mmCIF file of C-alpha atoms and ligand atoms in Angstrom:
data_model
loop_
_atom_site.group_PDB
_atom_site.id
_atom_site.type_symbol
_atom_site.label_atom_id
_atom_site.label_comp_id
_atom_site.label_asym_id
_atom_site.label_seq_id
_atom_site.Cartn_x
_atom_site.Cartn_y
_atom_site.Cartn_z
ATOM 1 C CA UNK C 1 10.191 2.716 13.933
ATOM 2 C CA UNK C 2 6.781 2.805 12.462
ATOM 3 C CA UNK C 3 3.830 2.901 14.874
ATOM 4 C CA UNK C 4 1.163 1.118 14.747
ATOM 5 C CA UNK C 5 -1.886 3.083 13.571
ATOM 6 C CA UNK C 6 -5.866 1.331 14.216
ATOM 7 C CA UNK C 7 -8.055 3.368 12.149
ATOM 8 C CA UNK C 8 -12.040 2.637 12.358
ATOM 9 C CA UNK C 9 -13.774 3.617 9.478
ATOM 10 C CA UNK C 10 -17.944 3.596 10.605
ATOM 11 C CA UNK C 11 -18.953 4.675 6.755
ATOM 12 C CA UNK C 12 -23.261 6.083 7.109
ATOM 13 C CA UNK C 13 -22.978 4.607 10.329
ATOM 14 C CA UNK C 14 -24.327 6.477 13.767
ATOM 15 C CA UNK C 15 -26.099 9.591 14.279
ATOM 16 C CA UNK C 16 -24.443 12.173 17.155
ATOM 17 C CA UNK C 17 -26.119 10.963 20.222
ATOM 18 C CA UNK C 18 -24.612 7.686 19.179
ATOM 19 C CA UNK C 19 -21.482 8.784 18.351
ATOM 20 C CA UNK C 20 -21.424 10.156 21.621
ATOM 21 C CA UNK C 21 -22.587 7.540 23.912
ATOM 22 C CA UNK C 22 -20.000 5.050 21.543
ATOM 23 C CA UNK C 23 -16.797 7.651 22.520
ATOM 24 C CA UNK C 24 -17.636 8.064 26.400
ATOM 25 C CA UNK C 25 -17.550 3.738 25.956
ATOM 26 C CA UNK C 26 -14.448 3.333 23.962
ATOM 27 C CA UNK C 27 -12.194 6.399 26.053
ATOM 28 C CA UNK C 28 -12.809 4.585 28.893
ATOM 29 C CA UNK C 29 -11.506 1.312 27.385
ATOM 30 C CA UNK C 30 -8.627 2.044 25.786
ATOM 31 C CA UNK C 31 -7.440 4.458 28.388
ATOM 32 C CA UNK C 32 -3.818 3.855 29.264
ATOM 33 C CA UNK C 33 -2.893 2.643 25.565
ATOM 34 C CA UNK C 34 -0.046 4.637 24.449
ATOM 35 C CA UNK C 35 1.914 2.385 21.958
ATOM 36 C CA UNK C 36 -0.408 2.348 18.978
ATOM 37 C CA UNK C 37 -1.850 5.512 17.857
ATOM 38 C CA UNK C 38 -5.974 4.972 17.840
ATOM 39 C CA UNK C 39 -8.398 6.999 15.093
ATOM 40 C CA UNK C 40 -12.039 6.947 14.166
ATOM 41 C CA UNK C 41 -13.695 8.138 11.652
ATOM 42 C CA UNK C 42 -17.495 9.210 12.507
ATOM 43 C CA UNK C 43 -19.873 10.803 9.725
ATOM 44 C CA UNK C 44 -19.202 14.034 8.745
ATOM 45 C CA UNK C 45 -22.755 15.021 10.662
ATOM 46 C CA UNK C 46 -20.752 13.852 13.863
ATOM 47 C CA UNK C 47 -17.245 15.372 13.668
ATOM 48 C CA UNK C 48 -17.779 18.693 15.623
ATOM 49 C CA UNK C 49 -19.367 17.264 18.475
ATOM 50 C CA UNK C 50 -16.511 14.260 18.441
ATOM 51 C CA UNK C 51 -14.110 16.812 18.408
ATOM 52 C CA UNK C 52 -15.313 18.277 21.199
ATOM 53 C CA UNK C 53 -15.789 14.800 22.719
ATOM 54 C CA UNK C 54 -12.080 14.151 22.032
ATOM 55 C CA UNK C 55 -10.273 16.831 22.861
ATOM 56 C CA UNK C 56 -7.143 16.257 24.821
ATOM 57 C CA UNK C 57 -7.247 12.494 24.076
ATOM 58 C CA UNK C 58 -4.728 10.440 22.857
ATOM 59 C CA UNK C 59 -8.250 9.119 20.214
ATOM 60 C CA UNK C 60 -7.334 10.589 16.721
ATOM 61 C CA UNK C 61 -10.371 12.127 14.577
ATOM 62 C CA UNK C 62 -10.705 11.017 11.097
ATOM 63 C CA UNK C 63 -12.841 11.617 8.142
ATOM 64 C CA UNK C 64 -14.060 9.480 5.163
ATOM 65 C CA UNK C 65 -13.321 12.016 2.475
ATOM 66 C CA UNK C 66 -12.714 15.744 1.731
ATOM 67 C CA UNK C 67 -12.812 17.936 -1.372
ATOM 68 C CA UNK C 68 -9.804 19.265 -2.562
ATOM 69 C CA UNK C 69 -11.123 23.276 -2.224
ATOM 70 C CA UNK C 70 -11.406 25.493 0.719
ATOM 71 C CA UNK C 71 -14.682 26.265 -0.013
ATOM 72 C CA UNK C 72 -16.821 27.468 -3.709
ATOM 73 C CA UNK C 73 -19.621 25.859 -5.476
ATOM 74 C CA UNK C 74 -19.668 22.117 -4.738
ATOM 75 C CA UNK C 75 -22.549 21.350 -3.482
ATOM 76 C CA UNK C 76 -22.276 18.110 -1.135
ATOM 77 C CA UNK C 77 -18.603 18.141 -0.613
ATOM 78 C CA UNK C 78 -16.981 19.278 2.744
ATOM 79 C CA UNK C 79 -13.739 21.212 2.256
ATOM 80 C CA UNK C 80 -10.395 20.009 4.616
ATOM 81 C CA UNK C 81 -10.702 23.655 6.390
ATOM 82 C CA UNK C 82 -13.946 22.698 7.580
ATOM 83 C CA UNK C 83 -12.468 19.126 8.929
ATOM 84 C CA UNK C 84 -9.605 20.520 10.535
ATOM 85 C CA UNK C 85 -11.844 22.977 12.522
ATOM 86 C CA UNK C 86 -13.435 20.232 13.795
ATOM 87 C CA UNK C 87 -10.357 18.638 15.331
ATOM 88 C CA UNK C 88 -9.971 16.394 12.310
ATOM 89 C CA UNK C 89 -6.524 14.956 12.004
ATOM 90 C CA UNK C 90 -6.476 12.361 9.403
ATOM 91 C CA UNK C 91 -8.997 11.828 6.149
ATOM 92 C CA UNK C 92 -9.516 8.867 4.480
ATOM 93 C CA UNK C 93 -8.967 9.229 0.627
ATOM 94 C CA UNK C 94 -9.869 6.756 -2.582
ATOM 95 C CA UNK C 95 -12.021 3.994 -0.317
ATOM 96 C CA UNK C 96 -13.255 1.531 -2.552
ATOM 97 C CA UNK C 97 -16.636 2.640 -2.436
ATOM 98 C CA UNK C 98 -16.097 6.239 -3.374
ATOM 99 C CA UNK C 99 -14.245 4.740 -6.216
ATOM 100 C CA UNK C 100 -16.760 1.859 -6.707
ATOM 101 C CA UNK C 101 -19.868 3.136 -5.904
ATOM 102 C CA UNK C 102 -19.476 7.035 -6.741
ATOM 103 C CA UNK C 103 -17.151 6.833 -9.529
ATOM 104 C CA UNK C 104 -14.140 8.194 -8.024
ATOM 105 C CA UNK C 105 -11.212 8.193 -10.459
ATOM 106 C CA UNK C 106 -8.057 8.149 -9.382
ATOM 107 C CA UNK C 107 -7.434 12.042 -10.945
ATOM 108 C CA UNK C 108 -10.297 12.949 -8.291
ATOM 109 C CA UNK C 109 -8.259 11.556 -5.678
ATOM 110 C CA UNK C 110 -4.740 13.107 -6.416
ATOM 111 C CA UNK C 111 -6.857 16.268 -6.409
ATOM 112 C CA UNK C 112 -8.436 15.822 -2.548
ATOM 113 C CA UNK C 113 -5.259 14.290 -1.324
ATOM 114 C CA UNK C 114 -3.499 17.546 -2.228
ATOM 115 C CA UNK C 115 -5.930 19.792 -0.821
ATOM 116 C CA UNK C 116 -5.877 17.401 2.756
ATOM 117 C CA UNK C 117 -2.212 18.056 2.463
ATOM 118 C CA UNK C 118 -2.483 21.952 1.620
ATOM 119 C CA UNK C 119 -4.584 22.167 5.079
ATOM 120 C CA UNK C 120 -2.106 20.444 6.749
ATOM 121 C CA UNK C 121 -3.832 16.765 7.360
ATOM 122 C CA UNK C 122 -2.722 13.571 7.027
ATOM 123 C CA UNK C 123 -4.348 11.576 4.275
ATOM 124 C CA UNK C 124 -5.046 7.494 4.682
ATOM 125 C CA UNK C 125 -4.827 6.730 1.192
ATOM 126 C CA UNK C 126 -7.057 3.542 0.042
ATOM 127 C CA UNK C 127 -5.661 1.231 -2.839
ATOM 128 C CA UNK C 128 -6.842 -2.331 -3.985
ATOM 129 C CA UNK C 129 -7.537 -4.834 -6.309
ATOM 130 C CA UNK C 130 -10.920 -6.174 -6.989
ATOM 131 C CA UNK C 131 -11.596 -9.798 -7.478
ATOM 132 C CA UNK C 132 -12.036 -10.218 -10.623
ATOM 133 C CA UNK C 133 -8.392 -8.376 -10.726
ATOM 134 C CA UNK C 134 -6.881 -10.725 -8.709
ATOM 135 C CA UNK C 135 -8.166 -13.197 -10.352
ATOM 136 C CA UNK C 136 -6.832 -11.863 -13.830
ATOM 137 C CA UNK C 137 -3.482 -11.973 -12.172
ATOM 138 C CA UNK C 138 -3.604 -8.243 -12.407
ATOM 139 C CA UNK C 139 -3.130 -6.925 -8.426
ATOM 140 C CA UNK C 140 0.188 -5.429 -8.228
ATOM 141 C CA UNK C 141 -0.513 -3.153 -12.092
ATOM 142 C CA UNK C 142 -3.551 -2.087 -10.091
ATOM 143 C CA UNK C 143 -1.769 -0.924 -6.921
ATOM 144 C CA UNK C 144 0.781 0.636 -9.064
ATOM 145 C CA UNK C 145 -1.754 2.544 -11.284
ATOM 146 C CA UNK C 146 -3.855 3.636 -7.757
ATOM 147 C CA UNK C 147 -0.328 4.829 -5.648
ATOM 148 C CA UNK C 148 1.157 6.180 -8.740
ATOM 149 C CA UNK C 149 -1.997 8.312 -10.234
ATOM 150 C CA UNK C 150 -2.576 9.448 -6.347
ATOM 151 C CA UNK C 151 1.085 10.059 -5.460
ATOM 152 C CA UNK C 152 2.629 11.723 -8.343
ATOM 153 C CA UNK C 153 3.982 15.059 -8.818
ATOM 154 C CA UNK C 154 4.015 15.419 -5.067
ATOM 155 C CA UNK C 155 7.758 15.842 -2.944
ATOM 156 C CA UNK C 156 8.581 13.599 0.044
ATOM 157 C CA UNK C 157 8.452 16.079 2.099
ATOM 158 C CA UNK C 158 4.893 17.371 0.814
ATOM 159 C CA UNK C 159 3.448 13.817 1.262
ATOM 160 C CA UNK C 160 4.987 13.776 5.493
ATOM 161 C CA UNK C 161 2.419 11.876 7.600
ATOM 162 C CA UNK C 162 1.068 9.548 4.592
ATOM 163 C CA UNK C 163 -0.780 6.689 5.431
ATOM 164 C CA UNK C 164 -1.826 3.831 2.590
ATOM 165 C CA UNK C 165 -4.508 1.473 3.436
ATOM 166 C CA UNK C 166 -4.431 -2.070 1.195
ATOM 167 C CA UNK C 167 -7.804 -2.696 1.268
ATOM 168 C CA UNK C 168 -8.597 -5.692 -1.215
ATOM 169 C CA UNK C 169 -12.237 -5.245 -2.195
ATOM 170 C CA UNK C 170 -12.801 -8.700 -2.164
ATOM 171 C CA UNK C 171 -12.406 -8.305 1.372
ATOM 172 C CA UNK C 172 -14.063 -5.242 2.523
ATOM 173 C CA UNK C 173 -17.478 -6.272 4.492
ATOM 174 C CA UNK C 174 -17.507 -9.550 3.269
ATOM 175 C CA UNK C 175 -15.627 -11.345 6.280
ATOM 176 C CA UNK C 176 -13.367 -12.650 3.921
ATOM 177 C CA UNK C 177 -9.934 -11.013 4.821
ATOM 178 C CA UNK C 178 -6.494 -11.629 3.094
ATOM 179 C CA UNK C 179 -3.901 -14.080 4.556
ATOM 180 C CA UNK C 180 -1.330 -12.373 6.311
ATOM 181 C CA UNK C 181 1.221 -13.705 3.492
ATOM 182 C CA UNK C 182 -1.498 -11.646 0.726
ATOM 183 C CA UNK C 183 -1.534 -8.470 2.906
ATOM 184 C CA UNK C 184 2.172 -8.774 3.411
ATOM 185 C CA UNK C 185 2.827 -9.073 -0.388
ATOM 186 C CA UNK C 186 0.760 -6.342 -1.085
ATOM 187 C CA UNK C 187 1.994 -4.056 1.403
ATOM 188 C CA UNK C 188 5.780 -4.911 0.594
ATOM 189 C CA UNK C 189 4.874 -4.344 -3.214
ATOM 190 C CA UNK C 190 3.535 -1.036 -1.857
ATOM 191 C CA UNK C 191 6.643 -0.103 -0.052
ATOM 192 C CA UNK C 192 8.647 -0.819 -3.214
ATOM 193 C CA UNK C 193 6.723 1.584 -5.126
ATOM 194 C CA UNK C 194 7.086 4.335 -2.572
ATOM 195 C CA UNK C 195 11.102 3.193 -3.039
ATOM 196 C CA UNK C 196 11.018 4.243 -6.313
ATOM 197 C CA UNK C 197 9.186 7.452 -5.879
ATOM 198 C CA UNK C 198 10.526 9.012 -2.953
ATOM 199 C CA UNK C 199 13.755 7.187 -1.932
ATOM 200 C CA UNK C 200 13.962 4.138 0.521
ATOM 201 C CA UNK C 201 14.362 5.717 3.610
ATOM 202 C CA UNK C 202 11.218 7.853 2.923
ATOM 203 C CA UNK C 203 9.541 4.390 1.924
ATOM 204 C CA UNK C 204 10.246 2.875 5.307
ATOM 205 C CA UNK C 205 8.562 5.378 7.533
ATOM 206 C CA UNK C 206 5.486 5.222 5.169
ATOM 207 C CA UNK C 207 2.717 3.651 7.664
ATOM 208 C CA UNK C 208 0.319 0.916 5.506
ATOM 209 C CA UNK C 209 -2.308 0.299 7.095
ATOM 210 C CA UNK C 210 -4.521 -3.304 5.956
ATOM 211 C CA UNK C 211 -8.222 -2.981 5.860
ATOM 212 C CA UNK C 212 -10.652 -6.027 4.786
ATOM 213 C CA UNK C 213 -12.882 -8.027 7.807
ATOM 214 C CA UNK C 214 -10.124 -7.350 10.164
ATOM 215 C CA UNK C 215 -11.673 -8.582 13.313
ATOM 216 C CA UNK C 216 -10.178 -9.044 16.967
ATOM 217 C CA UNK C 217 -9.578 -12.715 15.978
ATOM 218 C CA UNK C 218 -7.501 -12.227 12.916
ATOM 219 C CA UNK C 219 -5.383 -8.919 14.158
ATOM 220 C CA UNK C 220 -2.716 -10.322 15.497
ATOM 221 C CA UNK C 221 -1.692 -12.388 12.598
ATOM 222 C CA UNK C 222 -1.769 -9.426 10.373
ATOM 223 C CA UNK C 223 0.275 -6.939 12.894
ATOM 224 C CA UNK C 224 2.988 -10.235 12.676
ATOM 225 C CA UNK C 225 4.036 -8.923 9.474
ATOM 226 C CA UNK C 226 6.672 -6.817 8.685
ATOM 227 C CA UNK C 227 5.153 -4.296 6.491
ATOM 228 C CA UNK C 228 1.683 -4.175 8.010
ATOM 229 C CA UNK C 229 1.803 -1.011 10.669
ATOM 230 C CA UNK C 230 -1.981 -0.881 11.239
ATOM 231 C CA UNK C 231 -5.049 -1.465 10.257
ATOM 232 C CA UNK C 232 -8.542 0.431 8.756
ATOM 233 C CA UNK C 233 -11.604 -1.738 10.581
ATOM 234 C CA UNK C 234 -15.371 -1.126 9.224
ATOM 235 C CA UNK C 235 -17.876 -3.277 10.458
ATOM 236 C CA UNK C 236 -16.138 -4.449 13.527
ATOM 237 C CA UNK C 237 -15.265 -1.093 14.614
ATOM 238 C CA UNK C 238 -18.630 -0.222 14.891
ATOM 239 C CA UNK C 239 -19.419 -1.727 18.207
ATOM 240 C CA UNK C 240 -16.970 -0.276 21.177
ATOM 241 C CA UNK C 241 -15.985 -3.550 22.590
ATOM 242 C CA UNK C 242 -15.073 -5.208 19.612
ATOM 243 C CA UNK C 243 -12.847 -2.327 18.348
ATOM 244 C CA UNK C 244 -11.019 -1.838 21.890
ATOM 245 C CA UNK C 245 -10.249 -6.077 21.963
ATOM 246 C CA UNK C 246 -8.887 -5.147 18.196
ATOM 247 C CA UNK C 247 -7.059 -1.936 19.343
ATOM 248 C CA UNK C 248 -5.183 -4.026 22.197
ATOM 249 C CA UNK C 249 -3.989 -6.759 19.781
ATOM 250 C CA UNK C 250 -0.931 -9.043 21.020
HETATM 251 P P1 LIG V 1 -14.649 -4.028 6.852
HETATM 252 O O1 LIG V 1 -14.377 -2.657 6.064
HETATM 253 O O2 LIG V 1 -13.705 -4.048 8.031
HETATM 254 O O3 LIG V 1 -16.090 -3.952 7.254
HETATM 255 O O4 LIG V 1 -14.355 -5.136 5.903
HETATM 256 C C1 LIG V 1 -13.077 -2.120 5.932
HETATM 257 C C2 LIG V 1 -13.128 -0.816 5.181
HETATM 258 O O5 LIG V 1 -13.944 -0.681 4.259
HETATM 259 O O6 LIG V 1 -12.356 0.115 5.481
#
């Protein structure tokens, strides 16, 4: 049994005083929800003092990215060790606009999702199609190419707590999000792939999360589908209320 996972990503979104103010709102409102597991993903500039926030809270602490080293010359990048120290459990890998916007190849990514699993976190891995690839009948090639460039080489047991996000970019901040019957074709297409790679059993504990203008109208019909186990909110997990009415879906 899979549980559901709702993941907010906020991107360059809130300073700490923010941050703060936003978690004393949101504890408070989803206090007493036990079935899903909850995670948000602050700024990097925010993490220790969520952390702190957080601690002994059933509210999981993500990041939006790590570097694959522990530490050494790379100016700019933030190293897992330094996440986990901060009370970071999960890191989001491969979003669409570290692949879009900062040239993030999908070599780049294997590399950081090993060093997230080396430091023992659990990576949210982001793969999807643009438009113009959907439209050139080309989606499922592109998943493959993104899950097979980011997975390979690793053992099922190396890759334990894995997390894929579909996130079509056609759908990411533009409130246009996929039909459940898209997302659940993608995400079964997913599964399939993880079939071949690491055995079906393995496959089917695999959480995939969807991510696109999921909003607390259209979360429901999503979570209806069999292979969708969660979801990875932006904009709408920005404000406290609106991510608590998504969190308590059904
Ligand atoms: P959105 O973003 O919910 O604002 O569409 C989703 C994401 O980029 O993870």
């Amino acid at each position: 049994m899979r549980k559901p996972l709702i993941a907010g990503n906020w991107k360059m979104h809130k300073t700490v005083s923010e941050t703060l103010a936003y978690l004393r709102r949101f504890r408070e409102l989803v206090a007493g929800v036990e079935d899903r597991e909850i995670m948000i993903a602050p700024p990097f500039t925010a993490l220790y003092m969520a952390g702190q926030e957080l601690a002994g809270s059933h509210i999981r602490l993500g990041a939006q990215n790590a570097h694959w080293a522990e530490s050494g010359a790379f100016t700019g990048e933030i190293s897992p060790l330094m996440l986990k120290e901060c009370g970071v459990t999960y890191v989001i890998l491969g979003h669409s606009e570290r692949r879009h916007i900062f040239g993030e190849t999908d070599e780049m990514i294997r590399q950081r999702l090993s060093g997230v699993l080396s430091a023992g976190l659990k990576p949210i891995l982001c793969v999807g199609e643009t438009l113009e690839e959907r439209e050139a009948g080309r989606t499922m090639e592109v998943l493959e190419t993104q899950v097979r460039s980011a997975l390979s080489g690793f053992s099922a047991a190396e890759l334990q707590g894995l997390v894929i996000a579909y996130e079509p970019v056609w759908a990411i901040g533009t409130g246009r999000t996929a039909t459940p019957e898209t997302a659940q074709e993608a995400h079964a297409y997913i599964r399939g792939l993880l079939g071949d790679l690491f055995g079906k059993d393995r496959a089917a504990e695999v959480r995939i999360l969807y991510g696109g203008s999921v909003k607390p109208e259209n979360i429901a019909s999503l979570m209806a589908q069999p292979d969708v186990d969660g979801a990875l909110v932006g904009g709408a997990s920005l404000d406290p209320e609106t991510f608590a009415r998504i969190v308590k879906y059904g």
